């Protein structure tokens, strides 16, 4: 049984295991592990697979609700959307691989999240991406942007799943650690949800999909450590994807799922055959026997270590009903894919791996899954946090020409037209896309029903850097608001929690605060967390990223034809601001402070979650009654930027506006402050009386501030610019700043 490899302290460190963890392995086994067993412990106890530093805090999330069918713990979350259907969705990161090899890193991130959704029995209908890059003046940034966008486009377009929206930020803190978070949603019959369980002693374990190679070995371990000068050498740990193979796998799995054959099924994602076998056995409280001689290989001479740890793409592991193996093999053969019985379910709670008739690994399942190490790591508020939050506005001069400031913000990378990115994506394939990229949220129809799904992904990393708790709450609230302005009721979220090294108390403080902030916001807004991902160790040479807890919200519109967009619909519509009056000082963490004064400091805008919940109901019901001709969330850049965004589309400017802001306070704060809970709404004269009565009934303050029309963006007494000039600045900036 024993492999002739001596387990040395150096080998243990190479596998990212601590001395204490290795001692625990010796206690569990009562002997020294084989090399293959050491590798299995390494990946299963990695941060990426075990969530050992985050589990303590993730338990604080609300995960149940009236719409929740499946919460965290499976491949994806599932909610009931009505009409006998379920939305299945998940978001995950592929940060480290995308920095090392941007095209394949991003592409396989798409492939992996798609498999998480269709392994549950759902046909994926859309993708979103949430991207973070470093300073555009850095030489490598352009290369990374090009590669990541091409990778997402290459995989999504080829497999035929539309990428319908997303977000992108550029900050210096991401120079050495970009973030590539990808979200997928699919539709399934709610009574036909499949789970990753290895149930039924004696049932066959079947390997399906592509052959196994040496790509991606130790990908999970690499994702659980910081970068250093040698990170470029980790290129072999990045998987290589084949979207055409994945399309075959998708169709074969969905066809097989129509038959009463499958007991359990799981994607071979991080840690490949190891994680899928151990996790499926662990969920069922069973064991599995595997025969590696039967695993389809594309390279000769692969060792048990390499086969078990390979992260080759487009592979699944399934447990079928005994005696139905031939049906499984027949379906996959039709789709020109391998399907091989590689093992069986046992009842002894061990995964036993054989090659050449010899046992090469024999490990108890529970210590690698449900009983894996859990750390309640120490946390400490950073010493400079109070200093970061100080903002003396008396030392921040109000610019003389606010019109020039307005132009600069319209040309900033957070505001300007990002169609260079999403024009590379096919966002119309499958003909479900009702609201195209560019508006607050994407909207998709659910074929065969009047239903629409609204989806949005959000996180302002500056807010989370300055106040992780409040910043995370705002991320939840804004993602819900972006769904609600489209007319959809926010139902549930998935998340991707991107942070630095959890072994640093200051990072754990950021993480704890963000999780508690998200948990509170989700509880108040009644949008439970049904799935998600944690990505730690986003650090290079000891320098970490801003805490970035990305939130993807899913909402439902009872009739997708009622969907509302942010764009003005013509001249002569009255412009209203719904929500609180600007405070006159909400500039902490603002885009204005960063772009104009070179400052990232202060406390983010305050947030009234109870009001947000009322606002969402107002927006959903108002859209249903056709009171709004447009609705747009006020966020980065404040009301001045939000108004301009209502005027600009991919195809050209719509019309201008004339507004008056009848409030007192700093002029720059009135224009560019980011007070939360505000929405710009346009109303026709015919619906105005009904709209005002409805607003009063709902308890939502609204104020008429102007009217659409003309060729000027005019804010009385404060700033003005021509519609065409503003549009051209907004349209050109992305290409100019990235040299495209």
PDB file of N, CA and C in Angstrom, residues 401-493:
ATOM      1  N   UNK A 401     -15.149  75.301 -10.953  1.00  0.00           N
ATOM      2  CA  UNK A 401     -15.903  74.901 -12.142  1.00  0.00           C
ATOM      3  C   UNK A 401     -16.446  73.488 -11.944  1.00  0.00           C
ATOM      4  N   UNK A 402     -17.662  73.392 -11.435  1.00  0.00           N
ATOM      5  CA  UNK A 402     -18.260  72.087 -11.179  1.00  0.00           C
ATOM      6  C   UNK A 402     -18.623  71.361 -12.467  1.00  0.00           C
ATOM      7  N   UNK A 403     -18.794  72.115 -13.545  1.00  0.00           N
ATOM      8  CA  UNK A 403     -19.038  71.485 -14.847  1.00  0.00           C
ATOM      9  C   UNK A 403     -17.841  70.668 -15.294  1.00  0.00           C
ATOM     10  N   UNK A 404     -16.623  71.173 -15.052  1.00  0.00           N
ATOM     11  CA  UNK A 404     -15.419  70.419 -15.398  1.00  0.00           C
ATOM     12  C   UNK A 404     -15.285  69.174 -14.534  1.00  0.00           C
ATOM     13  N   UNK A 405     -15.652  69.307 -13.267  1.00  0.00           N
ATOM     14  CA  UNK A 405     -15.637  68.135 -12.381  1.00  0.00           C
ATOM     15  C   UNK A 405     -16.601  67.073 -12.909  1.00  0.00           C
ATOM     16  N   UNK A 406     -17.779  67.518 -13.307  1.00  0.00           N
ATOM     17  CA  UNK A 406     -18.793  66.616 -13.862  1.00  0.00           C
ATOM     18  C   UNK A 406     -18.227  65.847 -15.057  1.00  0.00           C
ATOM     19  N   UNK A 407     -17.550  66.554 -15.933  1.00  0.00           N
ATOM     20  CA  UNK A 407     -16.955  65.910 -17.116  1.00  0.00           C
ATOM     21  C   UNK A 407     -15.924  64.855 -16.699  1.00  0.00           C
ATOM     22  N   UNK A 408     -15.093  65.211 -15.722  1.00  0.00           N
ATOM     23  CA  UNK A 408     -14.064  64.254 -15.281  1.00  0.00           C
ATOM     24  C   UNK A 408     -14.684  62.984 -14.712  1.00  0.00           C
ATOM     25  N   UNK A 409     -15.776  63.141 -13.982  1.00  0.00           N
ATOM     26  CA  UNK A 409     -16.428  61.964 -13.409  1.00  0.00           C
ATOM     27  C   UNK A 409     -17.101  61.130 -14.499  1.00  0.00           C
ATOM     28  N   UNK A 410     -17.683  61.785 -15.499  1.00  0.00           N
ATOM     29  CA  UNK A 410     -18.284  61.036 -16.608  1.00  0.00           C
ATOM     30  C   UNK A 410     -17.221  60.261 -17.385  1.00  0.00           C
ATOM     31  N   UNK A 411     -15.996  60.767 -17.356  1.00  0.00           N
ATOM     32  CA  UNK A 411     -14.906  60.083 -18.038  1.00  0.00           C
ATOM     33  C   UNK A 411     -14.103  59.162 -17.144  1.00  0.00           C
ATOM     34  N   UNK A 412     -14.543  58.961 -15.902  1.00  0.00           N
ATOM     35  CA  UNK A 412     -13.826  58.055 -15.009  1.00  0.00           C
ATOM     36  C   UNK A 412     -14.155  56.614 -15.385  1.00  0.00           C
ATOM     37  N   UNK A 413     -13.259  55.691 -15.030  1.00  0.00           N
ATOM     38  CA  UNK A 413     -13.433  54.295 -15.430  1.00  0.00           C
ATOM     39  C   UNK A 413     -14.603  53.617 -14.720  1.00  0.00           C
ATOM     40  N   UNK A 414     -15.083  54.175 -13.618  1.00  0.00           N
ATOM     41  CA  UNK A 414     -16.243  53.590 -12.944  1.00  0.00           C
ATOM     42  C   UNK A 414     -17.558  54.015 -13.562  1.00  0.00           C
ATOM     43  N   UNK A 415     -17.551  55.100 -14.323  1.00  0.00           N
ATOM     44  CA  UNK A 415     -18.793  55.652 -14.853  1.00  0.00           C
ATOM     45  C   UNK A 415     -18.889  55.500 -16.365  1.00  0.00           C
ATOM     46  N   UNK A 416     -17.784  55.666 -17.060  1.00  0.00           N
ATOM     47  CA  UNK A 416     -17.809  55.742 -18.525  1.00  0.00           C
ATOM     48  C   UNK A 416     -18.372  54.474 -19.162  1.00  0.00           C
ATOM     49  N   UNK A 417     -18.643  54.575 -20.421  1.00  0.00           N
ATOM     50  CA  UNK A 417     -19.196  53.464 -21.196  1.00  0.00           C
ATOM     51  C   UNK A 417     -18.225  52.286 -21.217  1.00  0.00           C
ATOM     52  N   UNK A 418     -18.680  51.140 -20.720  1.00  0.00           N
ATOM     53  CA  UNK A 418     -17.851  49.930 -20.706  1.00  0.00           C
ATOM     54  C   UNK A 418     -18.263  48.949 -21.787  1.00  0.00           C
ATOM     55  N   UNK A 419     -18.900  49.444 -22.841  1.00  0.00           N
ATOM     56  CA  UNK A 419     -19.386  48.519 -23.883  1.00  0.00           C
ATOM     57  C   UNK A 419     -18.238  47.825 -24.606  1.00  0.00           C
ATOM     58  N   UNK A 420     -16.989  48.377 -24.524  1.00  0.00           N
ATOM     59  CA  UNK A 420     -15.853  47.643 -25.098  1.00  0.00           C
ATOM     60  C   UNK A 420     -15.771  46.250 -24.493  1.00  0.00           C
ATOM     61  N   UNK A 421     -16.128  46.145 -23.215  1.00  0.00           N
ATOM     62  CA  UNK A 421     -16.124  44.824 -22.570  1.00  0.00           C
ATOM     63  C   UNK A 421     -17.305  44.003 -23.043  1.00  0.00           C
ATOM     64  N   UNK A 422     -18.516  44.497 -22.806  1.00  0.00           N
ATOM     65  CA  UNK A 422     -19.663  43.613 -23.023  1.00  0.00           C
ATOM     66  C   UNK A 422     -20.047  43.456 -24.488  1.00  0.00           C
ATOM     67  N   UNK A 423     -19.513  44.272 -25.377  1.00  0.00           N
ATOM     68  CA  UNK A 423     -19.754  44.035 -26.804  1.00  0.00           C
ATOM     69  C   UNK A 423     -18.993  42.803 -27.296  1.00  0.00           C
ATOM     70  N   UNK A 424     -18.011  42.342 -26.515  1.00  0.00           N
ATOM     71  CA  UNK A 424     -17.315  41.107 -26.882  1.00  0.00           C
ATOM     72  C   UNK A 424     -18.104  39.873 -26.458  1.00  0.00           C
ATOM     73  N   UNK A 425     -19.115  40.085 -25.625  1.00  0.00           N
ATOM     74  CA  UNK A 425     -19.946  38.982 -25.165  1.00  0.00           C
ATOM     75  C   UNK A 425     -21.197  38.885 -26.032  1.00  0.00           C
ATOM     76  N   UNK A 426     -21.627  37.659 -26.297  1.00  0.00           N
ATOM     77  CA  UNK A 426     -22.924  37.464 -26.935  1.00  0.00           C
ATOM     78  C   UNK A 426     -23.969  37.513 -25.834  1.00  0.00           C
ATOM     79  N   UNK A 427     -24.723  38.599 -25.773  1.00  0.00           N
ATOM     80  CA  UNK A 427     -25.707  38.715 -24.701  1.00  0.00           C
ATOM     81  C   UNK A 427     -27.140  38.463 -25.178  1.00  0.00           C
ATOM     82  N   UNK A 428     -27.286  38.026 -26.442  1.00  0.00           N
ATOM     83  CA  UNK A 428     -28.629  37.762 -26.957  1.00  0.00           C
ATOM     84  C   UNK A 428     -28.888  36.295 -27.269  1.00  0.00           C
ATOM     85  N   UNK A 429     -27.842  35.462 -27.240  1.00  0.00           N
ATOM     86  CA  UNK A 429     -28.033  34.053 -27.572  1.00  0.00           C
ATOM     87  C   UNK A 429     -29.045  33.420 -26.607  1.00  0.00           C
ATOM     88  N   UNK A 430     -29.839  32.522 -27.092  1.00  0.00           N
ATOM     89  CA  UNK A 430     -30.956  31.858 -26.402  1.00  0.00           C
ATOM     90  C   UNK A 430     -32.186  32.745 -26.323  1.00  0.00           C
ATOM     91  N   UNK A 431     -32.081  33.988 -26.803  1.00  0.00           N
ATOM     92  CA  UNK A 431     -33.218  34.918 -26.988  1.00  0.00           C
ATOM     93  C   UNK A 431     -34.041  35.141 -25.719  1.00  0.00           C
ATOM     94  N   UNK A 432     -33.383  35.143 -24.564  1.00  0.00           N
ATOM     95  CA  UNK A 432     -34.096  35.410 -23.308  1.00  0.00           C
ATOM     96  C   UNK A 432     -33.860  36.816 -22.785  1.00  0.00           C
ATOM     97  N   UNK A 433     -32.876  37.532 -23.325  1.00  0.00           N
ATOM     98  CA  UNK A 433     -32.447  38.800 -22.736  1.00  0.00           C
ATOM     99  C   UNK A 433     -33.434  39.911 -23.082  1.00  0.00           C
ATOM    100  N   UNK A 434     -34.062  40.462 -22.047  1.00  0.00           N
ATOM    101  CA  UNK A 434     -35.057  41.521 -22.223  1.00  0.00           C
ATOM    102  C   UNK A 434     -34.414  42.889 -22.046  1.00  0.00           C
ATOM    103  N   UNK A 435     -33.574  43.045 -21.016  1.00  0.00           N
ATOM    104  CA  UNK A 435     -32.831  44.288 -20.784  1.00  0.00           C
ATOM    105  C   UNK A 435     -31.353  43.988 -20.970  1.00  0.00           C
ATOM    106  N   UNK A 436     -30.743  44.678 -21.913  1.00  0.00           N
ATOM    107  CA  UNK A 436     -29.360  44.422 -22.306  1.00  0.00           C
ATOM    108  C   UNK A 436     -28.381  45.030 -21.301  1.00  0.00           C
ATOM    109  N   UNK A 437     -27.089  44.654 -21.386  1.00  0.00           N
ATOM    110  CA  UNK A 437     -26.082  45.262 -20.508  1.00  0.00           C
ATOM    111  C   UNK A 437     -26.092  46.781 -20.618  1.00  0.00           C
ATOM    112  N   UNK A 438     -25.823  47.437 -19.510  1.00  0.00           N
ATOM    113  CA  UNK A 438     -25.750  48.898 -19.490  1.00  0.00           C
ATOM    114  C   UNK A 438     -26.722  49.529 -18.527  1.00  0.00           C
ATOM    115  N   UNK A 439     -27.857  48.874 -18.278  1.00  0.00           N
ATOM    116  CA  UNK A 439     -28.820  49.404 -17.322  1.00  0.00           C
ATOM    117  C   UNK A 439     -28.472  48.896 -15.923  1.00  0.00           C
ATOM    118  N   UNK A 440     -29.301  49.242 -14.933  1.00  0.00           N
ATOM    119  CA  UNK A 440     -28.983  48.890 -13.553  1.00  0.00           C
ATOM    120  C   UNK A 440     -28.897  47.391 -13.337  1.00  0.00           C
ATOM    121  N   UNK A 441     -29.770  46.631 -13.969  1.00  0.00           N
ATOM    122  CA  UNK A 441     -29.711  45.175 -13.885  1.00  0.00           C
ATOM    123  C   UNK A 441     -30.119  44.586 -15.221  1.00  0.00           C
ATOM    124  N   UNK A 442     -29.665  43.365 -15.453  1.00  0.00           N
ATOM    125  CA  UNK A 442     -30.099  42.639 -16.635  1.00  0.00           C
ATOM    126  C   UNK A 442     -31.436  41.979 -16.322  1.00  0.00           C
ATOM    127  N   UNK A 443     -32.275  41.849 -17.332  1.00  0.00           N
ATOM    128  CA  UNK A 443     -33.563  41.178 -17.168  1.00  0.00           C
ATOM    129  C   UNK A 443     -33.690  40.104 -18.229  1.00  0.00           C
ATOM    130  N   UNK A 444     -34.097  38.906 -17.786  1.00  0.00           N
ATOM    131  CA  UNK A 444     -34.262  37.766 -18.695  1.00  0.00           C
ATOM    132  C   UNK A 444     -35.674  37.231 -18.569  1.00  0.00           C
ATOM    133  N   UNK A 445     -36.241  36.856 -19.686  1.00  0.00           N
ATOM    134  CA  UNK A 445     -37.543  36.204 -19.606  1.00  0.00           C
ATOM    135  C   UNK A 445     -37.340  34.725 -19.291  1.00  0.00           C
ATOM    136  N   UNK A 446     -38.334  34.134 -18.641  1.00  0.00           N
ATOM    137  CA  UNK A 446     -38.335  32.704 -18.368  1.00  0.00           C
ATOM    138  C   UNK A 446     -39.315  32.083 -19.349  1.00  0.00           C
ATOM    139  N   UNK A 447     -38.786  31.421 -20.356  1.00  0.00           N
ATOM    140  CA  UNK A 447     -39.620  30.936 -21.456  1.00  0.00           C
ATOM    141  C   UNK A 447     -40.759  30.062 -20.957  1.00  0.00           C
ATOM    142  N   UNK A 448     -41.903  30.217 -21.623  1.00  0.00           N
ATOM    143  CA  UNK A 448     -43.070  29.435 -21.264  1.00  0.00           C
ATOM    144  C   UNK A 448     -43.877  30.034 -20.135  1.00  0.00           C
ATOM    145  N   UNK A 449     -43.417  31.175 -19.607  1.00  0.00           N
ATOM    146  CA  UNK A 449     -44.114  31.864 -18.516  1.00  0.00           C
ATOM    147  C   UNK A 449     -44.028  33.365 -18.773  1.00  0.00           C
ATOM    148  N   UNK A 450     -44.817  34.165 -18.045  1.00  0.00           N
ATOM    149  CA  UNK A 450     -44.660  35.625 -18.141  1.00  0.00           C
ATOM    150  C   UNK A 450     -43.524  36.148 -17.267  1.00  0.00           C
ATOM    151  N   UNK A 451     -42.866  35.267 -16.501  1.00  0.00           N
ATOM    152  CA  UNK A 451     -41.884  35.689 -15.507  1.00  0.00           C
ATOM    153  C   UNK A 451     -40.640  36.313 -16.135  1.00  0.00           C
ATOM    154  N   UNK A 452     -40.057  37.241 -15.387  1.00  0.00           N
ATOM    155  CA  UNK A 452     -38.742  37.770 -15.730  1.00  0.00           C
ATOM    156  C   UNK A 452     -37.812  37.635 -14.532  1.00  0.00           C
ATOM    157  N   UNK A 453     -36.540  37.377 -14.792  1.00  0.00           N
ATOM    158  CA  UNK A 453     -35.518  37.366 -13.747  1.00  0.00           C
ATOM    159  C   UNK A 453     -34.675  38.618 -13.907  1.00  0.00           C
ATOM    160  N   UNK A 454     -34.512  39.371 -12.845  1.00  0.00           N
ATOM    161  CA  UNK A 454     -33.596  40.515 -12.848  1.00  0.00           C
ATOM    162  C   UNK A 454     -32.389  40.140 -12.012  1.00  0.00           C
ATOM    163  N   UNK A 455     -31.192  40.391 -12.534  1.00  0.00           N
ATOM    164  CA  UNK A 455     -29.966  40.005 -11.836  1.00  0.00           C
ATOM    165  C   UNK A 455     -28.973  41.166 -11.867  1.00  0.00           C
ATOM    166  N   UNK A 456     -28.284  41.324 -10.739  1.00  0.00           N
ATOM    167  CA  UNK A 456     -27.313  42.412 -10.629  1.00  0.00           C
ATOM    168  C   UNK A 456     -26.180  41.979  -9.721  1.00  0.00           C
ATOM    169  N   UNK A 457     -24.979  42.493  -9.978  1.00  0.00           N
ATOM    170  CA  UNK A 457     -23.828  42.203  -9.121  1.00  0.00           C
ATOM    171  C   UNK A 457     -23.192  43.523  -8.703  1.00  0.00           C
ATOM    172  N   UNK A 458     -22.885  43.651  -7.395  1.00  0.00           N
ATOM    173  CA  UNK A 458     -22.448  44.943  -6.867  1.00  0.00           C
ATOM    174  C   UNK A 458     -21.478  44.801  -5.705  1.00  0.00           C
ATOM    175  N   UNK A 459     -20.575  45.734  -5.615  1.00  0.00           N
ATOM    176  CA  UNK A 459     -19.746  45.962  -4.425  1.00  0.00           C
ATOM    177  C   UNK A 459     -18.856  47.161  -4.692  1.00  0.00           C
ATOM    178  N   UNK A 460     -18.938  48.152  -3.815  1.00  0.00           N
ATOM    179  CA  UNK A 460     -18.036  49.301  -3.893  1.00  0.00           C
ATOM    180  C   UNK A 460     -16.871  49.027  -2.939  1.00  0.00           C
ATOM    181  N   UNK A 461     -15.685  48.670  -3.462  1.00  0.00           N
ATOM    182  CA  UNK A 461     -14.581  48.266  -2.574  1.00  0.00           C
ATOM    183  C   UNK A 461     -14.044  49.397  -1.710  1.00  0.00           C
ATOM    184  N   UNK A 462     -14.183  50.646  -2.154  1.00  0.00           N
ATOM    185  CA  UNK A 462     -13.709  51.761  -1.324  1.00  0.00           C
ATOM    186  C   UNK A 462     -14.530  51.844  -0.036  1.00  0.00           C
ATOM    187  N   UNK A 463     -15.836  51.704  -0.162  1.00  0.00           N
ATOM    188  CA  UNK A 463     -16.680  51.710   1.025  1.00  0.00           C
ATOM    189  C   UNK A 463     -16.245  50.611   2.003  1.00  0.00           C
ATOM    190  N   UNK A 464     -15.970  49.429   1.452  1.00  0.00           N
ATOM    191  CA  UNK A 464     -15.624  48.285   2.314  1.00  0.00           C
ATOM    192  C   UNK A 464     -14.255  48.447   2.945  1.00  0.00           C
ATOM    193  N   UNK A 465     -13.376  49.166   2.303  1.00  0.00           N
ATOM    194  CA  UNK A 465     -12.057  49.466   2.858  1.00  0.00           C
ATOM    195  C   UNK A 465     -12.190  50.426   4.034  1.00  0.00           C
ATOM    196  N   UNK A 466     -13.053  51.405   3.885  1.00  0.00           N
ATOM    197  CA  UNK A 466     -13.203  52.425   4.923  1.00  0.00           C
ATOM    198  C   UNK A 466     -14.059  51.939   6.088  1.00  0.00           C
ATOM    199  N   UNK A 467     -15.052  51.115   5.789  1.00  0.00           N
ATOM    200  CA  UNK A 467     -15.917  50.563   6.834  1.00  0.00           C
ATOM    201  C   UNK A 467     -16.493  49.251   6.306  1.00  0.00           C
ATOM    202  N   UNK A 468     -15.829  48.120   6.582  1.00  0.00           N
ATOM    203  CA  UNK A 468     -16.256  46.852   5.986  1.00  0.00           C
ATOM    204  C   UNK A 468     -17.700  46.476   6.297  1.00  0.00           C
ATOM    205  N   UNK A 469     -18.147  46.761   7.511  1.00  0.00           N
ATOM    206  CA  UNK A 469     -19.522  46.409   7.889  1.00  0.00           C
ATOM    207  C   UNK A 469     -20.537  47.222   7.079  1.00  0.00           C
ATOM    208  N   UNK A 470     -20.367  48.521   7.082  1.00  0.00           N
ATOM    209  CA  UNK A 470     -21.285  49.392   6.353  1.00  0.00           C
ATOM    210  C   UNK A 470     -21.143  49.178   4.845  1.00  0.00           C
ATOM    211  N   UNK A 471     -19.906  49.036   4.374  1.00  0.00           N
ATOM    212  CA  UNK A 471     -19.689  48.818   2.944  1.00  0.00           C
ATOM    213  C   UNK A 471     -20.373  47.558   2.446  1.00  0.00           C
ATOM    214  N   UNK A 472     -20.320  46.485   3.246  1.00  0.00           N
ATOM    215  CA  UNK A 472     -20.973  45.234   2.853  1.00  0.00           C
ATOM    216  C   UNK A 472     -22.490  45.378   2.871  1.00  0.00           C
ATOM    217  N   UNK A 473     -23.016  46.124   3.844  1.00  0.00           N
ATOM    218  CA  UNK A 473     -24.460  46.378   3.867  1.00  0.00           C
ATOM    219  C   UNK A 473     -24.891  47.140   2.617  1.00  0.00           C
ATOM    220  N   UNK A 474     -24.088  48.123   2.231  1.00  0.00           N
ATOM    221  CA  UNK A 474     -24.417  48.904   1.034  1.00  0.00           C
ATOM    222  C   UNK A 474     -24.368  48.022  -0.210  1.00  0.00           C
ATOM    223  N   UNK A 475     -23.411  47.079  -0.257  1.00  0.00           N
ATOM    224  CA  UNK A 475     -23.336  46.166  -1.404  1.00  0.00           C
ATOM    225  C   UNK A 475     -24.627  45.363  -1.548  1.00  0.00           C
ATOM    226  N   UNK A 476     -25.146  44.860  -0.424  1.00  0.00           N
ATOM    227  CA  UNK A 476     -26.416  44.117  -0.459  1.00  0.00           C
ATOM    228  C   UNK A 476     -27.558  45.041  -0.873  1.00  0.00           C
ATOM    229  N   UNK A 477     -27.615  46.226  -0.246  1.00  0.00           N
ATOM    230  CA  UNK A 477     -28.714  47.154  -0.518  1.00  0.00           C
ATOM    231  C   UNK A 477     -28.699  47.633  -1.964  1.00  0.00           C
ATOM    232  N   UNK A 478     -27.493  47.923  -2.485  1.00  0.00           N
ATOM    233  CA  UNK A 478     -27.447  48.414  -3.865  1.00  0.00           C
ATOM    234  C   UNK A 478     -27.803  47.330  -4.867  1.00  0.00           C
ATOM    235  N   UNK A 479     -27.348  46.102  -4.612  1.00  0.00           N
ATOM    236  CA  UNK A 479     -27.709  45.030  -5.543  1.00  0.00           C
ATOM    237  C   UNK A 479     -29.216  44.810  -5.526  1.00  0.00           C
ATOM    238  N   UNK A 480     -29.833  44.924  -4.356  1.00  0.00           N
ATOM    239  CA  UNK A 480     -31.292  44.799  -4.274  1.00  0.00           C
ATOM    240  C   UNK A 480     -31.978  45.974  -4.959  1.00  0.00           C
ATOM    241  N   UNK A 481     -31.444  47.179  -4.746  1.00  0.00           N
ATOM    242  CA  UNK A 481     -32.028  48.374  -5.364  1.00  0.00           C
ATOM    243  C   UNK A 481     -31.936  48.307  -6.895  1.00  0.00           C
ATOM    244  N   UNK A 482     -30.807  47.792  -7.390  1.00  0.00           N
ATOM    245  CA  UNK A 482     -30.642  47.690  -8.841  1.00  0.00           C
ATOM    246  C   UNK A 482     -31.616  46.707  -9.461  1.00  0.00           C
ATOM    247  N   UNK A 483     -31.976  45.668  -8.708  1.00  0.00           N
ATOM    248  CA  UNK A 483     -32.981  44.721  -9.170  1.00  0.00           C
ATOM    249  C   UNK A 483     -34.374  45.343  -9.066  1.00  0.00           C
ATOM    250  N   UNK A 484     -34.620  46.056  -7.967  1.00  0.00           N
ATOM    251  CA  UNK A 484     -35.941  46.641  -7.738  1.00  0.00           C
ATOM    252  C   UNK A 484     -36.271  47.743  -8.744  1.00  0.00           C
ATOM    253  N   UNK A 485     -35.269  48.562  -9.155  1.00  0.00           N
ATOM    254  CA  UNK A 485     -35.580  49.629 -10.120  1.00  0.00           C
ATOM    255  C   UNK A 485     -36.010  49.053 -11.463  1.00  0.00           C
ATOM    256  N   UNK A 486     -35.661  47.804 -11.729  1.00  0.00           N
ATOM    257  CA  UNK A 486     -36.129  47.148 -12.951  1.00  0.00           C
ATOM    258  C   UNK A 486     -37.544  46.625 -12.802  1.00  0.00           C
ATOM    259  N   UNK A 487     -38.081  46.660 -11.565  1.00  0.00           N
ATOM    260  CA  UNK A 487     -39.429  46.174 -11.321  1.00  0.00           C
ATOM    261  C   UNK A 487     -39.476  44.789 -10.721  1.00  0.00           C
ATOM    262  N   UNK A 488     -38.330  44.267 -10.273  1.00  0.00           N
ATOM    263  CA  UNK A 488     -38.260  42.901  -9.752  1.00  0.00           C
ATOM    264  C   UNK A 488     -38.175  42.895  -8.237  1.00  0.00           C
ATOM    265  N   UNK A 489     -38.848  41.946  -7.611  1.00  0.00           N
ATOM    266  CA  UNK A 489     -38.752  41.774  -6.168  1.00  0.00           C
ATOM    267  C   UNK A 489     -37.467  41.038  -5.837  1.00  0.00           C
ATOM    268  N   UNK A 490     -36.557  41.637  -5.044  1.00  0.00           N
ATOM    269  CA  UNK A 490     -35.328  40.935  -4.662  1.00  0.00           C
ATOM    270  C   UNK A 490     -35.656  39.733  -3.784  1.00  0.00           C
ATOM    271  N   UNK A 491     -35.101  38.547  -4.131  1.00  0.00           N
ATOM    272  CA  UNK A 491     -35.447  37.328  -3.404  1.00  0.00           C
ATOM    273  C   UNK A 491     -34.287  36.717  -2.624  1.00  0.00           C
ATOM    274  N   UNK A 492     -33.090  36.672  -3.208  1.00  0.00           N
ATOM    275  CA  UNK A 492     -31.979  35.982  -2.547  1.00  0.00           C
ATOM    276  C   UNK A 492     -30.673  36.382  -3.202  1.00  0.00           C
ATOM    277  N   UNK A 493     -29.574  36.122  -2.475  1.00  0.00           N
ATOM    278  CA  UNK A 493     -28.264  36.473  -3.016  1.00  0.00           C
ATOM    279  C   UNK A 493     -27.332  35.267  -3.023  1.00  0.00           C
TER     280      UNK A 493
END
